Coordinates of C-alpha atoms and ligand atoms in Angstrom, one line a residue:
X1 CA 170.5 -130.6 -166.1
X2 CA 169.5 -133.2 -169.0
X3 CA 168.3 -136.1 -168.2
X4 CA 170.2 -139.4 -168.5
X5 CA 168.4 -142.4 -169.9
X6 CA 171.6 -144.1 -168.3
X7 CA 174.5 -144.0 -166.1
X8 CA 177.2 -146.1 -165.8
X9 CA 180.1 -145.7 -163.6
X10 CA 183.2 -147.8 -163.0
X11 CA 182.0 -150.9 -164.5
X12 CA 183.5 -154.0 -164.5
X13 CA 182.6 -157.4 -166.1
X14 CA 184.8 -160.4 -165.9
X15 CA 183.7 -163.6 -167.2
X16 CA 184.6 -166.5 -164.9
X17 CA 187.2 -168.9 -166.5
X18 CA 186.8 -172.9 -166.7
X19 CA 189.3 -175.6 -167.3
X20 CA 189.2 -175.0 -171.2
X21 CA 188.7 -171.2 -171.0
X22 CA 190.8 -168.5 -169.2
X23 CA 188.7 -165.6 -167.5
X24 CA 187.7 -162.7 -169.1
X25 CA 187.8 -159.1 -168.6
X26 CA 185.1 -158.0 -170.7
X27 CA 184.6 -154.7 -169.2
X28 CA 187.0 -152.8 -168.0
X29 CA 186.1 -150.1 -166.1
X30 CA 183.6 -148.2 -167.9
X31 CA 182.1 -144.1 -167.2
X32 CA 179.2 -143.6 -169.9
X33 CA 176.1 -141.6 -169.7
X34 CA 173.3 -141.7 -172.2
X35 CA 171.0 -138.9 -172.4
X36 CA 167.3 -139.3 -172.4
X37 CA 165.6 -139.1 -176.1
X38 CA 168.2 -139.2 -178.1
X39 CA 169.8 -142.2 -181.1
X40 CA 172.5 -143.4 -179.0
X41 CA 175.2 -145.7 -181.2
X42 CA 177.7 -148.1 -179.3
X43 CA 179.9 -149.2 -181.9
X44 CA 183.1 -151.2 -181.5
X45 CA 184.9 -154.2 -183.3
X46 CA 183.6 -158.1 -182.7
X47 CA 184.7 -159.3 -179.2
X48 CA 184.9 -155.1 -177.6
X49 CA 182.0 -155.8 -175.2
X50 CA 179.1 -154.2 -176.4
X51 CA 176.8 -157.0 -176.0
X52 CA 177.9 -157.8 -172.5
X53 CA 177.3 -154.1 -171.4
X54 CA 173.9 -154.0 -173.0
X55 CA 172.7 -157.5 -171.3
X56 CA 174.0 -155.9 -168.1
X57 CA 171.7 -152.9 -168.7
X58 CA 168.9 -155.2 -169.6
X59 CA 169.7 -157.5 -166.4
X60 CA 170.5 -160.7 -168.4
X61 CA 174.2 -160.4 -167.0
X62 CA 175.2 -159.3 -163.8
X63 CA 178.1 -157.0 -163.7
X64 CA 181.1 -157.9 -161.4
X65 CA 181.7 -154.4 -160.0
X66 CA 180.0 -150.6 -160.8
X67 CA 177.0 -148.7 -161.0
X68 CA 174.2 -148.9 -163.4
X69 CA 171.6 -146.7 -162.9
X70 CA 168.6 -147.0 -165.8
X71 CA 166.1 -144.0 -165.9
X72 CA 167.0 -142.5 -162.5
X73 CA 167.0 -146.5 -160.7
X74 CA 169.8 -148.0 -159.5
X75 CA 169.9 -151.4 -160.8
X76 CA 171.2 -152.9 -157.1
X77 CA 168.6 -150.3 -155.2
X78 CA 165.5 -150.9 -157.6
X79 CA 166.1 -153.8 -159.6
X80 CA 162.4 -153.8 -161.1
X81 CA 161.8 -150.5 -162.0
X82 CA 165.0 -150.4 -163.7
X83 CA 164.0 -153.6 -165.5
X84 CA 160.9 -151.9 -166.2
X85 CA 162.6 -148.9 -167.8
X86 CA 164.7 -151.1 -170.6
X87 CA 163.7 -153.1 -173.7
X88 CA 166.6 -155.3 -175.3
X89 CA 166.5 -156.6 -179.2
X90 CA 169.0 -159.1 -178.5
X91 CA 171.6 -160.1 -180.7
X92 CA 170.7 -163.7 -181.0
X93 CA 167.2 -165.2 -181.9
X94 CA 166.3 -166.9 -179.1
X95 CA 162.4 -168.0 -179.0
X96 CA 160.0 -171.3 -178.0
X97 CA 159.7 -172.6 -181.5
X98 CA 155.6 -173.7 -180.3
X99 CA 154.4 -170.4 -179.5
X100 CA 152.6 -168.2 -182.1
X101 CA 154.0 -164.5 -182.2
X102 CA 150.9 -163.5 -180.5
X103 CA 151.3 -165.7 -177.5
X104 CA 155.3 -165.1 -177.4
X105 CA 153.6 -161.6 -177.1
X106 CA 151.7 -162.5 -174.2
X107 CA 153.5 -164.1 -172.4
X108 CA 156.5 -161.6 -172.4
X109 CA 153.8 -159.3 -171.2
X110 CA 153.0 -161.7 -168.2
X111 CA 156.5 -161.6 -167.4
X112 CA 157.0 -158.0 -167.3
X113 CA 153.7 -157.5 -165.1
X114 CA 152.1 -156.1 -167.8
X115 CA 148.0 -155.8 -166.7
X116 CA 145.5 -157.5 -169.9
X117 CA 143.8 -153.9 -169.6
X118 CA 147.4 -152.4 -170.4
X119 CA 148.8 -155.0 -173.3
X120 CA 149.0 -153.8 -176.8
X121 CA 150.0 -156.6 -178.6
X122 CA 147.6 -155.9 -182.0
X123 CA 149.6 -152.3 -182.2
X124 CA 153.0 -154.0 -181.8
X125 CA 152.4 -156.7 -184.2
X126 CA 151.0 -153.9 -186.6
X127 CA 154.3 -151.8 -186.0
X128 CA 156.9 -154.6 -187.0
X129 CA 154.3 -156.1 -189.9
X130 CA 153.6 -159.2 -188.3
X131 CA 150.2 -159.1 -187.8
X132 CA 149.1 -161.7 -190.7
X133 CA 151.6 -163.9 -188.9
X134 CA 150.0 -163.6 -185.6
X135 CA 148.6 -167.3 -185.1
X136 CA 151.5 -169.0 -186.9
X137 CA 153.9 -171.0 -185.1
X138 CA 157.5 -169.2 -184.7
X139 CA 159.6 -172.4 -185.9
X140 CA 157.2 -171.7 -189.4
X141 CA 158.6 -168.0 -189.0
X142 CA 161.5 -166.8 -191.5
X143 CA 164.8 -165.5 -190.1
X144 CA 163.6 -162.1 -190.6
X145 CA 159.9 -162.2 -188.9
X146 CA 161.7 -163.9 -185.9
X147 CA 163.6 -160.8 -185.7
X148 CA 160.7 -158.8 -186.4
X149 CA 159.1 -160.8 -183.5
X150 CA 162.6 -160.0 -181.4
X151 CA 161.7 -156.3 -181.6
X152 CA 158.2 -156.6 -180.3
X153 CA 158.9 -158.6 -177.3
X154 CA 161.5 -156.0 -176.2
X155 CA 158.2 -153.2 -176.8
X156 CA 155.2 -155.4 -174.5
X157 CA 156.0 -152.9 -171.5
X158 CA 156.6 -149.8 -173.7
X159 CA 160.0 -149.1 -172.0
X160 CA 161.3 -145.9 -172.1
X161 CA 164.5 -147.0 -173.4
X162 CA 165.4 -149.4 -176.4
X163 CA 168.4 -151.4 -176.9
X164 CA 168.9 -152.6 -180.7
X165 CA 171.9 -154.9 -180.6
X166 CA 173.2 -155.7 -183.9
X167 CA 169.7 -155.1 -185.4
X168 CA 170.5 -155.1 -188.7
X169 CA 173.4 -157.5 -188.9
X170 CA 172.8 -159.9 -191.9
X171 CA 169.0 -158.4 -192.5
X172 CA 167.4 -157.9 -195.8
X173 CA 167.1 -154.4 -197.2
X174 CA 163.4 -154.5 -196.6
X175 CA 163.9 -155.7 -192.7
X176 CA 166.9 -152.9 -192.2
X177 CA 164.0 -150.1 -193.6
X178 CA 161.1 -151.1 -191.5
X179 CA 163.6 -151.7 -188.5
X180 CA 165.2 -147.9 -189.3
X181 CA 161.2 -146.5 -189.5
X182 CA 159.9 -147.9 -186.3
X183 CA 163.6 -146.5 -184.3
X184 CA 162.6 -143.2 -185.5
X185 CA 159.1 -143.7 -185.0
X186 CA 159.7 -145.0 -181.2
X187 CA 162.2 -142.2 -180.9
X188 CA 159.8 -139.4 -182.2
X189 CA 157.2 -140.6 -179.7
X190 CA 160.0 -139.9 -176.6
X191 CA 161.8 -143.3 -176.3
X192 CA 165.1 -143.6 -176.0
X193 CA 167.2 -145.6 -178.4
X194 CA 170.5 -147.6 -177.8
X195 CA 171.8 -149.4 -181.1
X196 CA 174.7 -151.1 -181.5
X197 CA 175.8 -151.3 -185.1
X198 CA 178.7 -152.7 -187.4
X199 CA 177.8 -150.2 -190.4
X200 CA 179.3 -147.4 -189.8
X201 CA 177.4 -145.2 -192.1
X202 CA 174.2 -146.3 -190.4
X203 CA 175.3 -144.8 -187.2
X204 CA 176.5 -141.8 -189.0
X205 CA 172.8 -141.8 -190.9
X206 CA 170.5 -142.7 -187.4
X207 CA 172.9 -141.9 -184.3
X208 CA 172.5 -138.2 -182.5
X209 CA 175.6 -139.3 -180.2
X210 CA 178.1 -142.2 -180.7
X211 CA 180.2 -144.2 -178.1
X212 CA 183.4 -146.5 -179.6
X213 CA 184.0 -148.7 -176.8
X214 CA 187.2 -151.5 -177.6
X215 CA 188.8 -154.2 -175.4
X216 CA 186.2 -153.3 -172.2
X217 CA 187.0 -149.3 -172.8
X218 CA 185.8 -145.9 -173.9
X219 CA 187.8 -144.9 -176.6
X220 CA 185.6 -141.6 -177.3
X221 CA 181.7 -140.6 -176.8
X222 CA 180.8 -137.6 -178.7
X223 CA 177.9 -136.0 -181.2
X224 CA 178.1 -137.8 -184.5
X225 CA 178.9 -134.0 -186.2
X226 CA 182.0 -133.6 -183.4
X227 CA 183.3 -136.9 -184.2
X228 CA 183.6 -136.3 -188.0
X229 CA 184.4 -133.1 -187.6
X230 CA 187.2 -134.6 -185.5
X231 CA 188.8 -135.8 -188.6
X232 CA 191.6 -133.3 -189.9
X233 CA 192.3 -135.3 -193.2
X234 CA 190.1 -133.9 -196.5
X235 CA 190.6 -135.2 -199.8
X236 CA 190.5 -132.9 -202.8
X237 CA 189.5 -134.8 -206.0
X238 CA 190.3 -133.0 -209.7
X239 CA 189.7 -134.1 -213.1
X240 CA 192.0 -132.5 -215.6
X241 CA 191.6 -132.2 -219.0
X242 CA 194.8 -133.9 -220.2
X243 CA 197.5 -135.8 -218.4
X244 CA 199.8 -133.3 -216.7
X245 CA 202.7 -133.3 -218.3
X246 CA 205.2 -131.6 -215.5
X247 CA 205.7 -132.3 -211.6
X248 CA 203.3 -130.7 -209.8
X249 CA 204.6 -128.6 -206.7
X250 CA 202.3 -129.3 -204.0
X251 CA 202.2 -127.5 -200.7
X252 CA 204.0 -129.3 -198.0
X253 CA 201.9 -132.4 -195.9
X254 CA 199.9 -132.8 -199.0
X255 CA 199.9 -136.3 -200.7
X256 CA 199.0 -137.8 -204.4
X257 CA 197.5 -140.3 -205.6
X258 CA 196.2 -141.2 -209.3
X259 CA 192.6 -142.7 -209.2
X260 CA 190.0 -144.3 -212.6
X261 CA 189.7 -141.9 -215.7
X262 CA 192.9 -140.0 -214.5
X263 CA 191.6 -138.3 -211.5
X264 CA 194.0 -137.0 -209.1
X265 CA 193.2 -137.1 -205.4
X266 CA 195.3 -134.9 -203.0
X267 CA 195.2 -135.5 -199.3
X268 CA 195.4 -132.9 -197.2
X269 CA 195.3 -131.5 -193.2
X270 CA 192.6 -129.0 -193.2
X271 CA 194.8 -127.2 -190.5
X272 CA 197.7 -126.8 -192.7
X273 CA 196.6 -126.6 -196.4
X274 CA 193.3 -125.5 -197.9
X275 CA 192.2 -126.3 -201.3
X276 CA 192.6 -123.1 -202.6
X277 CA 196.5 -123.8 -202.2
X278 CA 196.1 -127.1 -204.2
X279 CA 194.4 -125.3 -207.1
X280 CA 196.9 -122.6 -207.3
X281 CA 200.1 -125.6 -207.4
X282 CA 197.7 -127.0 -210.5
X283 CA 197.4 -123.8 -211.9
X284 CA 201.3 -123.5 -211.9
X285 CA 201.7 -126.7 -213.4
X286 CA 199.7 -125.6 -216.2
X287 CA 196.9 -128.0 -215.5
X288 CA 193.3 -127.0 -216.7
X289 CA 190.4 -128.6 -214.4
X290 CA 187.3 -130.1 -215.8
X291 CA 185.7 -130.7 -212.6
X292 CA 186.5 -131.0 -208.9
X293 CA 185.1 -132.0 -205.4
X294 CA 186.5 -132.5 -202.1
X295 CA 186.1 -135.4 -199.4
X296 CA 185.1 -135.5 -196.3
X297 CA 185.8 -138.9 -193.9
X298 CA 183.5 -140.3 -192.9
X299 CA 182.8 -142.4 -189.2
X300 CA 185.0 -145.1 -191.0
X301 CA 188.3 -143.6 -190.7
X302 CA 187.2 -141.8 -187.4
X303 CA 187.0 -145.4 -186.4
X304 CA 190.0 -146.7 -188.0
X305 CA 192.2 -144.1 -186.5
X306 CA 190.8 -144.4 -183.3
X307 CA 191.0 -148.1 -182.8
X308 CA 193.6 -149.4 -184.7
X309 CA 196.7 -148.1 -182.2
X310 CA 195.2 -149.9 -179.2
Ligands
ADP1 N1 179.3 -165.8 -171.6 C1 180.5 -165.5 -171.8 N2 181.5 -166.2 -171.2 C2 182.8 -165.9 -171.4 N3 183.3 -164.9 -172.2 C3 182.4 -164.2 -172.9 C4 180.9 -164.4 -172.7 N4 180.3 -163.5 -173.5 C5 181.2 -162.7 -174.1 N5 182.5 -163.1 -173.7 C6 183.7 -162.5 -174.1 O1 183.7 -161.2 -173.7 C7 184.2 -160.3 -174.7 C8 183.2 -159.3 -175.2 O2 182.2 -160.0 -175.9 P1 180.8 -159.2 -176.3 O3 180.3 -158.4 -175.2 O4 179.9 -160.2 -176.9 O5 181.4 -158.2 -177.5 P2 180.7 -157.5 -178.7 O6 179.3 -157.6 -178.5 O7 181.3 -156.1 -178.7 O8 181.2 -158.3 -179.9 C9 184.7 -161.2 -175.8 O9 186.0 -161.5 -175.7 C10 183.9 -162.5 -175.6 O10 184.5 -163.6 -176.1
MG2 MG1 177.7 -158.3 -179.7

């Protein structure tokens, strides 16, 4: 059987209410595996409880009901190894302003047990390109070094799974590159990744399998190729050499629209129409083509379709 880098059964988060807040169900009874060494992507709109089921994996929340069991440990059975077995990238920066990255370094170290013999701090300051930074003092740090720093604290007791969450989220082009070489870098060397991500076509670019979780719930989990292969719509783009003049008799489902430089676009179900049948309608309408392509969807509309009619 493969091996899970994760497994979460029947989980359950609920946020205790106050007098100006109502409770709230955050997770609502969740099933999700995640095998070991792959590019795992949690996506899901603002507010769908990604972060609150990755600071439960990490430990930083505790879950109201479920199992969670991180690299073969159950999180209630062995608590520290299955802290040991997880590195989070949280969302927010959250650091002591006085320390130097070097000693923020340290110290996480100390905190996860690691032994002085064992540390690898110069490496991980190499790997994120903060090691001409080492000494200075994190409140002297740009937004993106302290993100930098972020990722290397979640490294100090080379965990054999990494959570991203939100990595990239606001990030400069340069950040989003060195962030996107290290992940594949990490992964290559056997570690398991868990990103979360708003951009869609970075999942669809770095993510071997994909889970859309929305209001607390597993909408789908599937390969990246399955998912967008999921997606029946194609789109068959033409550029004709002169305006067509007469109607144009398309086979039935398919739709028209005009787009720039008078390109048509027809939308059609690959289970009922190919384009073959579009070209022969244009052929009968007397319409000569320049040039054509066809459109595939991408993990946008999978998304769309899937979470708009909750
Ligand atoms: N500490 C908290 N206390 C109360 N509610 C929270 C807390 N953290 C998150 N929530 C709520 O739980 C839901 C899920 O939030 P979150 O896990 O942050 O979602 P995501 O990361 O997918 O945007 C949201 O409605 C959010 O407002
Ligand atoms: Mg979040």
């Amino acid at each position: 059987m493969e091996q899970q880098a994760i497994e979460v059964k029947g989980l359950r988060k609920v946020y205790a209410g106050s007098k100006k807040q109502e409770s709230k169900e955050a997770i609502k009874g969740l099933d999700l595996s995640i095998p070991a060494g792959s590019i795992f992507g949690l996506l899901g709109p603002n507010g769908a409880g990604k972060s609150t089921l990755i600071n439960i994996l990490a430990g930083l929340v505790k879950k109201t009901e479920g199992q969670v069991v991180i690299w073969g440990f159950d999180q209630d059975v062995n608590p520290r190894q299955s802290r040991a077995a997880i590195g989070v990238m949280p969302q927010e920066i959250n650091m002591d302003p006085f320390f130097t990255p070097r000693a923020a370094l340290e110290t996480q170290a100390g905190l996860y047990g690691v032994p002085k013999s064992e540390r690898w701090t110069d490496e991980i300051l190499e790997l994120v390109g903060l090691s001409d930074k080492a000494e200075a003092h994190a409140r002297g740090l740009s937004g993106g070094m302290k993100r930098r720093l972020l990722l290397a604290k979640a490294l100090v007791h080379k965990p054999q799974i990494l959570v991203l969450d939100e990595p990239t989220a606001g990030v400069d082009i340069e950040l989003r590159a060195m962030l996107w070489r290290n992940v594949r870098k990490l992964n290559e060397q056997g570690m398991t990744i868990i990103l979360t991500t708003h951009y869609l076509e970075e999942a669809e670019e770095m993510c071997d399998e994909i889970a859309i979780i929305n209001h607390g719930k597993l909408i789908v989990r599937d390969t990246t190729a399955k998912l967008l292969g999921r997606m029946d719509r194609k789109t068959l783009v033409v550029e004709p050499r002169a305006t067509p003049s007469a109607e144009i008799r398309l086979p039935e489902g398919v739709t028209q629209e005009t787009r720039s430089g008078g390109r048509l676009a027809f939308s059609y179900s690959r289970a009922q129409t190919g384009p073959e049948d579009i070209l022969l309608a244009l052929r009968d309408a007397g319409i000569e083509i320049r040039d054509f392509a066809t459109e595939q969807p991408g993990l946008e509309e999978v998304f769309v379709s899937l979470t708009s009619n909750q």
